[in-house]
Amino acid sequence: MRVLIAPDKFKGSLSAMEVCNAIEDGIKKANPLIETLKHPLADGGEGTLDILQNYFKLETISVLVMNPLFKKIQATYKVSAKTAYIEMANASGLQLLEENEKNCYYTSTYGTGQLILDAIQKGYKNIVLFIGGSATNDAGIGMAAALGYQLYNSKKELINPIGKELLHIDTIANSHLLFDPKEINCTVVCDVKNPLFGKNGAAYVYGSQKGASEEEIQLLDRGLQHFSDQVLKHLNKSVATIEGAGAAGGLGAGAVCFLDAKIKSGIDFVMEQTGFDALLKDTIDLIITGEGSVDKQTIEGKVIKGISERAIKNKIPFSIISGIVKDEKLIQENLHPSSIHSIMETGVTTEDAMQNAATHLTALGYRLIKEHTKI
């Protein structure tokens, strides 16, 4: 029997590789003759570069940039051959701010633009931009400003490239760019499909968790609509209906407008880069996947969704192991796993589940294999 273990990280507890190891321990205890293949995954959000490093060599480059509030910090990105891999969260992420500093009405992606510019100036032609974990809702105008775009208000004054100022954009000029968009190839990798604005857009869905008030969220949403109108007018780019345009506070849209980027599903990108589909050409009897919290977002493009699509296509049974399952019926109806197991269903406290996740996952891996081999 061959079992492929392919989970996401359990955020706050274990890396994806640690999850693989814990589940493998349980499988081997149940039956040491079972062959296991470990293939840790990510969905394109923050931490994705940590996964890619398991599969090919990446060099780290460190740069002095501005954080979301224009304070100087050291941020890094990774490179391999002619490609630069940039996690926007390293320069413009929510984790860079104190709790009282979080408010996407006032934050900027300027530092992300500085990372991109540094990579371009160092000769990297392919830019892969991962846009999870943002502290921003500026539609990428901060990034644009760092790359040499000039955004003016109706008084012909340069605007401060933050979310608040989206409503005041009157002119977008690209005559002083610090790079040539035609000489680079940019791919945006994201794990959400939100449009730029509206009830499912960047501001209404994510604004509150980034510190914006209800009034500020309404203004940000209007600003994102206005931004959409202005880039259509000045750059002849239409982003109003692009899937994923609302990712990272509209940076998905901004990358399309200012970098001619293509948006790609995070899990599809990671599976492609790590050679996941090639594994399925050989006999696989069971796939075990999982993530910390299995909920509505799981069915919209997370790791488990990607596993489900490929398992069903290749007629391979797959099982889910998680920290907590918030809607098992929804998961069963949409993803059709053979079984679902969670740490919390064993009756432990949340604190215990987080602190001793590896031990619990080993126990669940053992139980899952015992149950599967009875079928």
mmCIF file of C-alpha atoms in Angstrom, residues 294-295 325-337 339-342 345:
data_model
loop_
_atom_site.group_PDB
_atom_site.id
_atom_site.type_symbol
_atom_site.label_atom_id
_atom_site.label_comp_id
_atom_site.label_asym_id
_atom_site.label_seq_id
_atom_site.Cartn_x
_atom_site.Cartn_y
_atom_site.Cartn_z
ATOM 1 C CA VAL A 294 -11.416 23.234 7.633
ATOM 2 C CA ASP A 295 -14.274 25.619 6.834
ATOM 3 C CA VAL A 325 -13.814 21.066 11.118
ATOM 4 C CA LYS A 326 -16.391 23.867 11.188
ATOM 5 C CA ASP A 327 -18.896 22.483 8.683
ATOM 6 C CA GLU A 328 -18.418 18.796 7.909
ATOM 7 C CA LYS A 329 -21.578 18.566 5.826
ATOM 8 C CA LEU A 330 -20.396 21.394 3.550
ATOM 9 C CA ILE A 331 -17.017 19.697 3.074
ATOM 10 C CA GLN A 332 -18.568 16.300 2.332
ATOM 11 C CA GLU A 333 -21.009 17.723 -0.208
ATOM 12 C CA ASN A 334 -18.393 19.778 -2.065
ATOM 13 C CA LEU A 335 -15.134 17.830 -1.798
ATOM 14 C CA HIS A 336 -16.256 14.208 -1.256
ATOM 15 C CA PRO A 337 -13.459 12.874 0.987
ATOM 16 C CA SER A 339 -13.217 10.390 5.699
ATOM 17 C CA ILE A 340 -12.666 13.488 7.838
ATOM 18 C CA HIS A 341 -10.795 13.449 11.141
ATOM 19 C CA SER A 342 -10.035 16.387 13.443
ATOM 20 C CA GLU A 345 -13.381 15.957 17.839
#
